[in-house]
PDB file of C-alpha atoms and ligand atoms in Angstrom:
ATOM      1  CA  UNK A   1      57.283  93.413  77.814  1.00  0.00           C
ATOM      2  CA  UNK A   2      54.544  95.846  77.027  1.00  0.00           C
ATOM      3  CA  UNK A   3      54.493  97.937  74.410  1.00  0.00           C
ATOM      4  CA  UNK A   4      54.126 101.843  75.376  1.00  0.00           C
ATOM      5  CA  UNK A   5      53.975 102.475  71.229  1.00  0.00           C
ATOM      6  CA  UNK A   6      53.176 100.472  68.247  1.00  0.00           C
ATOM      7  CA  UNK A   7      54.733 103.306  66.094  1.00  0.00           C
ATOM      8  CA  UNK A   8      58.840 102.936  66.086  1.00  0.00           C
ATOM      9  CA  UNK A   9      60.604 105.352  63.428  1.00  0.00           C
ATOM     10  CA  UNK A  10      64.426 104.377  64.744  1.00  0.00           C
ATOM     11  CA  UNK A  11      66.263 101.130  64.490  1.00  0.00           C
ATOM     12  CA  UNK A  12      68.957  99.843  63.675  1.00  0.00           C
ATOM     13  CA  UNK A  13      70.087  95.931  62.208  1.00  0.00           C
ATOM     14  CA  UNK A  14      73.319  94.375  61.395  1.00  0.00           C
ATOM     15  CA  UNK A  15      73.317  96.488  57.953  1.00  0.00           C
ATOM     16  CA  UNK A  16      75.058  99.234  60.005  1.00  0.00           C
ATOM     17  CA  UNK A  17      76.171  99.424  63.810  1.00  0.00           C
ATOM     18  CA  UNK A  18      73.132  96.888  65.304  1.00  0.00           C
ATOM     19  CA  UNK A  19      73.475  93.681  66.422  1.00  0.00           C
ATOM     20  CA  UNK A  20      70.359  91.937  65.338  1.00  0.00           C
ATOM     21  CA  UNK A  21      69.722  91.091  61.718  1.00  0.00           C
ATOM     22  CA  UNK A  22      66.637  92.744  59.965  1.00  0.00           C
ATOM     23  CA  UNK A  23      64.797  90.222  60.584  1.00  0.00           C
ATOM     24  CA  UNK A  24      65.363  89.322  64.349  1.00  0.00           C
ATOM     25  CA  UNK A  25      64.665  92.896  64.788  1.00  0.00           C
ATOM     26  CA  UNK A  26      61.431  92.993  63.000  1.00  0.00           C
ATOM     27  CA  UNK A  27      60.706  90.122  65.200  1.00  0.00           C
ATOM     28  CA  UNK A  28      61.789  91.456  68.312  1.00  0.00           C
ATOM     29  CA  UNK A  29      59.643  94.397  67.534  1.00  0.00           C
ATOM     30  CA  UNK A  30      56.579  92.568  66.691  1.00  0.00           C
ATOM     31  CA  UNK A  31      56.891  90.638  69.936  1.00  0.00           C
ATOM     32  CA  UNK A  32      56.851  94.418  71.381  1.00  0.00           C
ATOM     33  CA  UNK A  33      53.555  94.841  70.157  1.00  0.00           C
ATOM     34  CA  UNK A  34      54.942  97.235  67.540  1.00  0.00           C
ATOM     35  CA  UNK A  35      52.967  97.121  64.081  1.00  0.00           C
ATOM     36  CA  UNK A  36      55.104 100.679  62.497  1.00  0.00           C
ATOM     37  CA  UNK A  37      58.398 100.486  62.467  1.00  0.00           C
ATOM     38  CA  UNK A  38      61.179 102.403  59.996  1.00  0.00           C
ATOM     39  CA  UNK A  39      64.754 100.497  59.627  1.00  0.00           C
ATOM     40  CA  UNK A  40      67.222 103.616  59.966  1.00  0.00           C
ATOM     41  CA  UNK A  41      70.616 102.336  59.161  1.00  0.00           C
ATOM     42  CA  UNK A  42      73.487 104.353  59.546  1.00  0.00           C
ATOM     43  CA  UNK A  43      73.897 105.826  55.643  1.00  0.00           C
ATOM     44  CA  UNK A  44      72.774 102.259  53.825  1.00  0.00           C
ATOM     45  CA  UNK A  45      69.340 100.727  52.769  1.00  0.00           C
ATOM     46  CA  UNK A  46      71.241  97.324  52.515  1.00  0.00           C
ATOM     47  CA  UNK A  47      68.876  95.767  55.118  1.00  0.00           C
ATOM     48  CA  UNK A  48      65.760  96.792  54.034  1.00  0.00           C
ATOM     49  CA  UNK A  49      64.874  94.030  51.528  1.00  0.00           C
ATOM     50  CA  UNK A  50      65.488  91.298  54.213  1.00  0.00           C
ATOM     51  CA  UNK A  51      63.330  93.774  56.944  1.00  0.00           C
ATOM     52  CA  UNK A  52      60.592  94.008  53.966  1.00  0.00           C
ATOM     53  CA  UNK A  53      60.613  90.115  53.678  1.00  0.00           C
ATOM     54  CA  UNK A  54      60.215  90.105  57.914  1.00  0.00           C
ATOM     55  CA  UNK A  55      57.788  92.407  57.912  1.00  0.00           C
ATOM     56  CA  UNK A  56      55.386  91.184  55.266  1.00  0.00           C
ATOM     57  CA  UNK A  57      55.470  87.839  57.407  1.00  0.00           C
ATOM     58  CA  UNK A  58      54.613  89.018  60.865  1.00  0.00           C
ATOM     59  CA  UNK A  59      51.557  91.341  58.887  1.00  0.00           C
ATOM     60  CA  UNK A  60      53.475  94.930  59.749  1.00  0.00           C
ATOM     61  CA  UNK A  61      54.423  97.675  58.123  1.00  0.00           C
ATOM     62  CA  UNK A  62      57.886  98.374  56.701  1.00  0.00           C
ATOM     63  CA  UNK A  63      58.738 102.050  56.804  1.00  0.00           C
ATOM     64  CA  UNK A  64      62.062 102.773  54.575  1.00  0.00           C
ATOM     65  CA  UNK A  65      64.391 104.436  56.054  1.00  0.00           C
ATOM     66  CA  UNK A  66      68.018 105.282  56.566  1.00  0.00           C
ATOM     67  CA  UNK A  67      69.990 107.434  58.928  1.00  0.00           C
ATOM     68  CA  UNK A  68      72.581 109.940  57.111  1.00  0.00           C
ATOM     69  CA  UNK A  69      75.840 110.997  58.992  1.00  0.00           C
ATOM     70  CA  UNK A  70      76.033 115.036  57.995  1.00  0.00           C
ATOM     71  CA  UNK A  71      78.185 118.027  59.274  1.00  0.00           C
ATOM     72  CA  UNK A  72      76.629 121.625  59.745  1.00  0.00           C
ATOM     73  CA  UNK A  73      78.964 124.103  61.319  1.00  0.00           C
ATOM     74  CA  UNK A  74      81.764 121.402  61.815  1.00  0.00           C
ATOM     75  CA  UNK A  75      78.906 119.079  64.437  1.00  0.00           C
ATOM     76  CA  UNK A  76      78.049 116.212  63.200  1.00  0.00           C
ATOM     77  CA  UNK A  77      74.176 115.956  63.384  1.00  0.00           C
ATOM     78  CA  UNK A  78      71.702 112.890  62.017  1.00  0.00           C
ATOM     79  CA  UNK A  79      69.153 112.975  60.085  1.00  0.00           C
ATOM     80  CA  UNK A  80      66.699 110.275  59.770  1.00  0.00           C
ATOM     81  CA  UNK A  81      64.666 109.910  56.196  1.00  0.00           C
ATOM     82  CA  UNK A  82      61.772 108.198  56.270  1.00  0.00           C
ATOM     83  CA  UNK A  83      59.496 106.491  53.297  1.00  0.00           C
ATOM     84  CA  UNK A  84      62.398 106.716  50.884  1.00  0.00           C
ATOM     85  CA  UNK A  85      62.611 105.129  47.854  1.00  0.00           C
ATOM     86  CA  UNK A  86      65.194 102.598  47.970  1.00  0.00           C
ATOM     87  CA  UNK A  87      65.719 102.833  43.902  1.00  0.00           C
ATOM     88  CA  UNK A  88      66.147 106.100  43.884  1.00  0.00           C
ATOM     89  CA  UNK A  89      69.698 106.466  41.811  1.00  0.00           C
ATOM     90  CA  UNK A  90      70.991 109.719  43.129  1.00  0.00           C
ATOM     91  CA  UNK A  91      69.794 108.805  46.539  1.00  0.00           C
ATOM     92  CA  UNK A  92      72.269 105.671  46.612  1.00  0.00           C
ATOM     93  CA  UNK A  93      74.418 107.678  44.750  1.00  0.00           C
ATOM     94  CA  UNK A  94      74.400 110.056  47.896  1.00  0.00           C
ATOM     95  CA  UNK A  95      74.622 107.683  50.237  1.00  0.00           C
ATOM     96  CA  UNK A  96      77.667 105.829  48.564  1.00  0.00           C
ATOM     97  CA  UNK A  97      79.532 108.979  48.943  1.00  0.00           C
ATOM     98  CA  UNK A  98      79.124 108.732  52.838  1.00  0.00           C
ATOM     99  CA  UNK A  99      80.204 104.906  52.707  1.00  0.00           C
ATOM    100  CA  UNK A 100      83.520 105.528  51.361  1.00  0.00           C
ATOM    101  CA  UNK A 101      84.031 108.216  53.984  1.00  0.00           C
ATOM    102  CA  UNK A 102      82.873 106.177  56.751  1.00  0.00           C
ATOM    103  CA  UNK A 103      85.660 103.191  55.868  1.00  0.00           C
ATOM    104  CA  UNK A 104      88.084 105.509  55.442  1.00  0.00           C
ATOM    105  CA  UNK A 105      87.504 107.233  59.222  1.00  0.00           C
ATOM    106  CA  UNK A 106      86.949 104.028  60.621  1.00  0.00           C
ATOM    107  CA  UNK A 107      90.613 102.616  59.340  1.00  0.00           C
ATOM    108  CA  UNK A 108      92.465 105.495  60.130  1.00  0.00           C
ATOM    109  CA  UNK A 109      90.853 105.171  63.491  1.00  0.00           C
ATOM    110  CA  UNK A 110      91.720 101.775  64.146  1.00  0.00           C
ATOM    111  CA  UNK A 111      95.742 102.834  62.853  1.00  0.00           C
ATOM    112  CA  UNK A 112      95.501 105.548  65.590  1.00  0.00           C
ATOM    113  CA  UNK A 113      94.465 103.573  68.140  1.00  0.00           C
ATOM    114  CA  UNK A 114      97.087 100.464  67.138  1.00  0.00           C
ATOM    115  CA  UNK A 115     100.147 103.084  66.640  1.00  0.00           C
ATOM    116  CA  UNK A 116      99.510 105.738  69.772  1.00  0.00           C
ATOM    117  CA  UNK A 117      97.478 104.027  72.303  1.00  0.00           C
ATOM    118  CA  UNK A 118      98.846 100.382  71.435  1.00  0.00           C
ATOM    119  CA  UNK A 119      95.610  98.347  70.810  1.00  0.00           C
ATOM    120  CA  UNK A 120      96.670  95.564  69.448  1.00  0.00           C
ATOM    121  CA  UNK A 121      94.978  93.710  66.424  1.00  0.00           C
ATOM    122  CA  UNK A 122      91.754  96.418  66.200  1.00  0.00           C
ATOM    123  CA  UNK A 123      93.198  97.192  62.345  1.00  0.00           C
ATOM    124  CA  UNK A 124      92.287  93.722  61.629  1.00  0.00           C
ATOM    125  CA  UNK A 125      88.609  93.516  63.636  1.00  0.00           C
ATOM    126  CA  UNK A 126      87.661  96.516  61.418  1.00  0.00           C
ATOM    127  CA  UNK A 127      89.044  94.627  58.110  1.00  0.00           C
ATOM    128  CA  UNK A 128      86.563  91.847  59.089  1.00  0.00           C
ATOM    129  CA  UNK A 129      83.623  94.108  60.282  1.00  0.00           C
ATOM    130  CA  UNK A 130      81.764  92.864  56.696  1.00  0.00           C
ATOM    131  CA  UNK A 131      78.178  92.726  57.438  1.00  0.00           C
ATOM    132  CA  UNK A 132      77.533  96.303  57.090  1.00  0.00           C
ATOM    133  CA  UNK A 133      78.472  99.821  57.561  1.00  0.00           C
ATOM    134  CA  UNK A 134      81.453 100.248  60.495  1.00  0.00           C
ATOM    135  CA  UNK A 135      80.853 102.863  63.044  1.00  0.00           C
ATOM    136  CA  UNK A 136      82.570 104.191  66.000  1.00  0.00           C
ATOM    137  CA  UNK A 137      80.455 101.915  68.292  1.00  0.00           C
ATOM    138  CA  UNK A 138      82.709  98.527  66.512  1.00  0.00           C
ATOM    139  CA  UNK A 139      85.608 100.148  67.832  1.00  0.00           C
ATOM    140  CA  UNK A 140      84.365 100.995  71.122  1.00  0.00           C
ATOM    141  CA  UNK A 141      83.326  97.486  71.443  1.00  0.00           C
ATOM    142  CA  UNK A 142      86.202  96.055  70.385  1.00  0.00           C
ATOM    143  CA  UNK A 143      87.710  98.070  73.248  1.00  0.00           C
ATOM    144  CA  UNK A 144      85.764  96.754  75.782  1.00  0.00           C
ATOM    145  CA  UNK A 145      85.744  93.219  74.459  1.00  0.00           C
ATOM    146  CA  UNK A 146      89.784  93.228  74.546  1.00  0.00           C
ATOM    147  CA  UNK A 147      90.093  95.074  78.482  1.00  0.00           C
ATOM    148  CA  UNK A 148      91.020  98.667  77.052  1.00  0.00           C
ATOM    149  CA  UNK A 149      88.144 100.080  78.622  1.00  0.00           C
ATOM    150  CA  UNK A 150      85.457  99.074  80.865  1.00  0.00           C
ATOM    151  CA  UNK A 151      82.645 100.311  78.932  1.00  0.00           C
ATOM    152  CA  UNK A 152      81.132 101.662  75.981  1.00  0.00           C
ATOM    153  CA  UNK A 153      80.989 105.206  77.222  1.00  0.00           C
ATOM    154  CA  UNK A 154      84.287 104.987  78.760  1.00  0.00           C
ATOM    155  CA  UNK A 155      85.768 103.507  75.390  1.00  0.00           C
ATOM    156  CA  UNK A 156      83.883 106.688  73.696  1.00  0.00           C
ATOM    157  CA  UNK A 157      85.170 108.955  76.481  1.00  0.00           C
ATOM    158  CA  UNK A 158      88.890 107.940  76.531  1.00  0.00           C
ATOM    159  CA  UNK A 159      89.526 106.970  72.857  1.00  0.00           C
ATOM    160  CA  UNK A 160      86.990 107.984  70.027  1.00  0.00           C
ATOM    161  CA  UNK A 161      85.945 111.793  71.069  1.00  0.00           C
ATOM    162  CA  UNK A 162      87.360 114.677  70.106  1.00  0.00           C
ATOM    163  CA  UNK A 163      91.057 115.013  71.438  1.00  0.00           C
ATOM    164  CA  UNK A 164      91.550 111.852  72.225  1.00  0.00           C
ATOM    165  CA  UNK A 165      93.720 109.123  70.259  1.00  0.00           C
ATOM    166  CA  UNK A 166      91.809 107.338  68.733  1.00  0.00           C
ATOM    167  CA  UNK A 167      89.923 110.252  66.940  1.00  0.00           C
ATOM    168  CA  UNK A 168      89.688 111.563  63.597  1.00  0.00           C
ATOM    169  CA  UNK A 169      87.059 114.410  62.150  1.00  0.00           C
ATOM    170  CA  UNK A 170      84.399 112.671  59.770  1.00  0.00           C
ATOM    171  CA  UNK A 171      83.765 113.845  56.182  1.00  0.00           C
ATOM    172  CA  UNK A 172      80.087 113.536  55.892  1.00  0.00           C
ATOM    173  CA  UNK A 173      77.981 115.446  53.470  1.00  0.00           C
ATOM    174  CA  UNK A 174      76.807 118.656  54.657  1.00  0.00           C
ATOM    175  CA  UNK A 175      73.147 118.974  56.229  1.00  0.00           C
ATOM    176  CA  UNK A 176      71.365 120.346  53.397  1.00  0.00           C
ATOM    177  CA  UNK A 177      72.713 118.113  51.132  1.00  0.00           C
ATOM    178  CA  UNK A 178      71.590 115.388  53.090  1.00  0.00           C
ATOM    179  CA  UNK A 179      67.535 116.970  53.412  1.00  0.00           C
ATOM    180  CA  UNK A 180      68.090 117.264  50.021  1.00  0.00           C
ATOM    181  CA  UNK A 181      68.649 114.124  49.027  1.00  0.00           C
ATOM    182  CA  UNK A 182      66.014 112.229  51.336  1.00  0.00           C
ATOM    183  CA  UNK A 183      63.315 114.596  49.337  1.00  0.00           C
ATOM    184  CA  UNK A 184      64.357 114.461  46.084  1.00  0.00           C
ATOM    185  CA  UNK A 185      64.202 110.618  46.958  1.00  0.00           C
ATOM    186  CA  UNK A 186      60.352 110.876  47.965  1.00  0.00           C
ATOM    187  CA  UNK A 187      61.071 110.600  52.040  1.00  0.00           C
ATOM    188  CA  UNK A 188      60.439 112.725  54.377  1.00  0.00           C
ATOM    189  CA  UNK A 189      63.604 114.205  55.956  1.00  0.00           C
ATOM    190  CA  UNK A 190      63.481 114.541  60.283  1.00  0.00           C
ATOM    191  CA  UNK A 191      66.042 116.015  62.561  1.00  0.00           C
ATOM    192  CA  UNK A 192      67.318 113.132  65.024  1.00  0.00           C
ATOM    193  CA  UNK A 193      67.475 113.466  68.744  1.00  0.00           C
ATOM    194  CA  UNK A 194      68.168 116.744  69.013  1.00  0.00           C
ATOM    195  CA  UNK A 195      69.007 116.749  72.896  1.00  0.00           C
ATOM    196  CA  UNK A 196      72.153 114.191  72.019  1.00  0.00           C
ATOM    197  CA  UNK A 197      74.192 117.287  70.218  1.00  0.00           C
ATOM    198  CA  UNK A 198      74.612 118.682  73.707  1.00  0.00           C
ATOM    199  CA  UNK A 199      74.419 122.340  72.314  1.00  0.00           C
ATOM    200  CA  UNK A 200      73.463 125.234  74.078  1.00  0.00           C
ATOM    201  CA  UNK A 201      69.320 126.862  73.681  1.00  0.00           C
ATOM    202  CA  UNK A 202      71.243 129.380  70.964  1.00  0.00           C
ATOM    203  CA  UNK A 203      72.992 126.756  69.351  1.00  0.00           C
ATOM    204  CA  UNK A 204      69.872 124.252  68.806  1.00  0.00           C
ATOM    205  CA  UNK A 205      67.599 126.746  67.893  1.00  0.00           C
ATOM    206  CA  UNK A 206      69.980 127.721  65.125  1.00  0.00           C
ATOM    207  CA  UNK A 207      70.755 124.254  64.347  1.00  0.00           C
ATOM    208  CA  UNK A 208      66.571 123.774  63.829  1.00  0.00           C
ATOM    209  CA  UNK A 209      66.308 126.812  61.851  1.00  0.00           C
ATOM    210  CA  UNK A 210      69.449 125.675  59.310  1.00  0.00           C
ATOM    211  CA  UNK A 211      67.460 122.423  59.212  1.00  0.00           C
ATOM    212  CA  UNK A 212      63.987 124.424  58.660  1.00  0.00           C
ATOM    213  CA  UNK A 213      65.640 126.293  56.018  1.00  0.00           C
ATOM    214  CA  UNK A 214      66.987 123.427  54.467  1.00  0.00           C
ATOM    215  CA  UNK A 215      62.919 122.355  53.860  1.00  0.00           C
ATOM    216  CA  UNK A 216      63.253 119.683  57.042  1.00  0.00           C
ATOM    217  CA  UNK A 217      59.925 118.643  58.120  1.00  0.00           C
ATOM    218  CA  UNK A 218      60.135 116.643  61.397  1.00  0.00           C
ATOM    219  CA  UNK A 219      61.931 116.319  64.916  1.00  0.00           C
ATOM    220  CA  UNK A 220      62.210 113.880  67.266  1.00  0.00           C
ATOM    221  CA  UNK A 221      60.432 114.926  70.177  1.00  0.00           C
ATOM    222  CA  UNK A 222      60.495 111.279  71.467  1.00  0.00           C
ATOM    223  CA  UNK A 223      63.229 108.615  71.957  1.00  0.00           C
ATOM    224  CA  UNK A 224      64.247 105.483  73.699  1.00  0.00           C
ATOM    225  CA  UNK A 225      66.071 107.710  76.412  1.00  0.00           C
ATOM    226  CA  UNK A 226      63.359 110.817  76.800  1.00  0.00           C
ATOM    227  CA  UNK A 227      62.210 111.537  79.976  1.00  0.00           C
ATOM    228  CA  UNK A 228      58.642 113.638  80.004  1.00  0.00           C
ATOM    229  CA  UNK A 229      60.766 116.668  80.904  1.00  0.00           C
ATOM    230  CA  UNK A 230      62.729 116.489  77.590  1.00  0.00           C
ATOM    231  CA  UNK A 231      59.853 115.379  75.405  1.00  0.00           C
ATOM    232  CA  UNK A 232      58.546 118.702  76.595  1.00  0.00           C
ATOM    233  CA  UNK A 233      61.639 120.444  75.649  1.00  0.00           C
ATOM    234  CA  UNK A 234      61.867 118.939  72.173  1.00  0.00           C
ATOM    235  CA  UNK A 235      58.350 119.581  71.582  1.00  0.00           C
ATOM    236  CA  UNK A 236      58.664 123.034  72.580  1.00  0.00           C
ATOM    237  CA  UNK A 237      60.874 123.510  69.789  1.00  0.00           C
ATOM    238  CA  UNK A 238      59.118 121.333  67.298  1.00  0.00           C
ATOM    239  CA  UNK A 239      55.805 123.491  67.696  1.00  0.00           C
ATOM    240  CA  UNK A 240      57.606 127.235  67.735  1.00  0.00           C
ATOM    241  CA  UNK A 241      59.090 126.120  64.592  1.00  0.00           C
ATOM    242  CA  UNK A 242      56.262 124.347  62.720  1.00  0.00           C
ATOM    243  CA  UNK A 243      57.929 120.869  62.541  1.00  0.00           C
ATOM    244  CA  UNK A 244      56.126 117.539  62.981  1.00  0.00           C
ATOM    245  CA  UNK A 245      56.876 114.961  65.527  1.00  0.00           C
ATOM    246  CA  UNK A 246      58.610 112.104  65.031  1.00  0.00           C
ATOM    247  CA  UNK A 247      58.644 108.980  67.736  1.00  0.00           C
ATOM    248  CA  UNK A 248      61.498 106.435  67.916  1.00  0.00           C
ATOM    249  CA  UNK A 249      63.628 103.941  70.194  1.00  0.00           C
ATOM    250  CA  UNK A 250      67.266 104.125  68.283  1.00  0.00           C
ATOM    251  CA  UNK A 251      67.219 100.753  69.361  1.00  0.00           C
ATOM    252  CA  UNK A 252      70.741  99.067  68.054  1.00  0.00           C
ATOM    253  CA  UNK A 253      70.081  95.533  70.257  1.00  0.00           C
ATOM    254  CA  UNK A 254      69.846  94.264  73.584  1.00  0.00           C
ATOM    255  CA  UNK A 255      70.836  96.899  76.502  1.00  0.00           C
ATOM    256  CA  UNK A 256      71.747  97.470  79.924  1.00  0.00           C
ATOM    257  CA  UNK A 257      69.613 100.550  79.388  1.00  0.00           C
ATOM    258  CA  UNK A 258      66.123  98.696  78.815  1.00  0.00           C
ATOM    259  CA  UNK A 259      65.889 100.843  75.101  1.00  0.00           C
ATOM    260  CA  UNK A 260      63.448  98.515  73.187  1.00  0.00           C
ATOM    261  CA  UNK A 261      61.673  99.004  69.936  1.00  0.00           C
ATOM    262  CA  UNK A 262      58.286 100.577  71.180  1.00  0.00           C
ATOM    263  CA  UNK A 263      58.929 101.057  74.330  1.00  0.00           C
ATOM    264  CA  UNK A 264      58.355 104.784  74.199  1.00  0.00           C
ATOM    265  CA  UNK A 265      57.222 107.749  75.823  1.00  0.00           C
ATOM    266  CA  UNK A 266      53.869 109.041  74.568  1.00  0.00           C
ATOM    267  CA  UNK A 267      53.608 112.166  71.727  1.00  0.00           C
ATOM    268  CA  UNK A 268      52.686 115.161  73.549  1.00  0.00           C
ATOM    269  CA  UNK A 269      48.556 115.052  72.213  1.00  0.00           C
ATOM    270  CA  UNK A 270      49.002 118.590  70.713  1.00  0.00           C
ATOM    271  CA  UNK A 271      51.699 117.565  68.685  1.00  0.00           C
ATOM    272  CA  UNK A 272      51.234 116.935  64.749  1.00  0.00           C
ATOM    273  CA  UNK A 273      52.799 113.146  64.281  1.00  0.00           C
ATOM    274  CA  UNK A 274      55.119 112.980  61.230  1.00  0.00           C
ATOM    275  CA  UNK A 275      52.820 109.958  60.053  1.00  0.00           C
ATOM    276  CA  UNK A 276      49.838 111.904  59.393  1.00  0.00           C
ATOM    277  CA  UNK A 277      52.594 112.682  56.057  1.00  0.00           C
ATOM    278  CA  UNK A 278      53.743 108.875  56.237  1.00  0.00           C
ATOM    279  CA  UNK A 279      49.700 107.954  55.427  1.00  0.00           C
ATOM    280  CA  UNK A 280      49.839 109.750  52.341  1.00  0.00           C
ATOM    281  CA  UNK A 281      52.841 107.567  50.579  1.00  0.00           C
ATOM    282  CA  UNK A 282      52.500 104.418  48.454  1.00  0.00           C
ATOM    283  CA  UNK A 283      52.625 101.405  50.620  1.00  0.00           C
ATOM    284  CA  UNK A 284      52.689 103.129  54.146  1.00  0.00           C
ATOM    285  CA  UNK A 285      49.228 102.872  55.584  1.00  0.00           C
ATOM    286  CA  UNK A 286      50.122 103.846  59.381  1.00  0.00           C
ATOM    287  CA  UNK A 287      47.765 105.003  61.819  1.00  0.00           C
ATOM    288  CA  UNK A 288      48.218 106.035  65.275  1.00  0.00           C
TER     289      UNK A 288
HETATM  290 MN1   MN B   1      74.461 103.816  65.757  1.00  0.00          MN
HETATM  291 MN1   MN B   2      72.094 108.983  65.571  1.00  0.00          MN
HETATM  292 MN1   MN B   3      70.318 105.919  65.262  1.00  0.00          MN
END
């Protein structure tokens, strides 16, 4: 496959919901033809010495990352960091905090789902779920792997959402705290796919100027999913609010959908790139 984009800023490895270790997925990206790319767990850094070790090998660059889980108004929204430093104490101590929270949700998940819609066994699948940070997506596959639903977005749909059985409201840190952190920890903090919140125009553009306000400094005006039409949207945003752009798959592994690291839409040219920032940290040369 050819690469559309040798700049990726969105993955994900065993260390939290994806299926391919750090350093498959380095690899799988290199054979992309990408020579960028930031691993953005879900709310861990666990897999970024092993994606360090990868990338060093295949003559790429390593761009720390990490995806934190946060709540603004009650939604929960993501936001990517990216250059972090991975020894930063109050950083991990920040991201610990979200850990614990993420266990406990995903256990008394799996009891909902074993006591009021009878799926058998899914208390212990969690227990064993030991490679990294447990997500929603491990129970939705363990849905579909076991017949309760025929699909990942049907497992989402009739289980794990809102008002459904299987559901129970997250306790992530709040937004700000979360921008906070990823500065205060050297990285530069980006809002992530914006369009996946499904809010209303009046409820984004709040949501961007709460994340503004909170001294966020990027959007991503490009995923794995974008259409030109929504790049366009995104970026519409990104420039009437001064925010960079940021560019990446959210690749978690192989996919019906095609999603592969790089394969990605182009930045709109009159956007500002997020890495023109990236350039100036220690150990990230990336240019476009
Ligand atoms: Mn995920
Ligand atoms: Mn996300
Ligand atoms: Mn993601």
């Amino acid at each position: 496959m050819t690469a559309a984009s040798t700049i990726d800023l969105h993955a994900h490895s065993t260390a939290s919901d994806g299926v391919l270790s750090p350093a498959a997925l380095l690899a799988r990206a290199c054979a992309n033809g990408v020579r960028v790319l930031a691993l953005t767990d879900h709310d861990t850094i666990a897999g970024l010495d092993e994606a360090h070790d990868a990338a060093r090998g295949a003559g790429m660059q390593l761009v720390a990352g990490v995806e934190i889980s946060t709540l603004w108004e009650r939604r929960e929204i993501h936001v990517v960091g990216l250059g972090v430093d991975p020894g930063h104490g109050p950083f991990i101590e920040a991201l610990s905090g979200n850990q614990r929270s993420r266990w406990e949700r995903i256990r008394a998940m799996a009891e909902r789902l074993e006591t009021r819609a009878r799926v058998a066994g899914v208390v212990e699948a969690m227990a064993a779920v030991d490679t990294g940070q447990p997500g929603r997506l491990h129970l939705a596959r363990y849905l579909v792997q076991h017949g309760h639903a025929r699909t990942i977005q049907q497992a989402f749909d009739r289980f794990l959402s809102p008002g459904r059985p299987g559901y129970r409201t997250p306790g992530w840190m709040s937004l700000a705290g979360a921008v906070a952190a990823i500065r205060q920890a050297g990285g530069i903090p980006v809002l992530a796919h914006p369009l996946a919140y499904k809010m209303t125009g009046a409820w984004l553009r709040r949501l961007i100027e709460a994340f503004r306000e909170a001294d966020g400094e990027a959007i991503e005006v490009v995923i794995g999913t974008s259409d030109r039409q929504r790049v366009m949207q995104v970026f519409d945003h990104a420039r009437r609010y001064g925010l960079k752009a940021s560019i990446g798959s959210d690749f978690h592994g192989p996919n019906p959908a095609g999603i592969e690291p790089g394969r990605l839409l182009p930045l709109p040219k009159e956007a500002v790139p997020v890495w023109a920032a990236l350039r100036d940290m220690d150990g990230v040369a990336v240019s476009a």
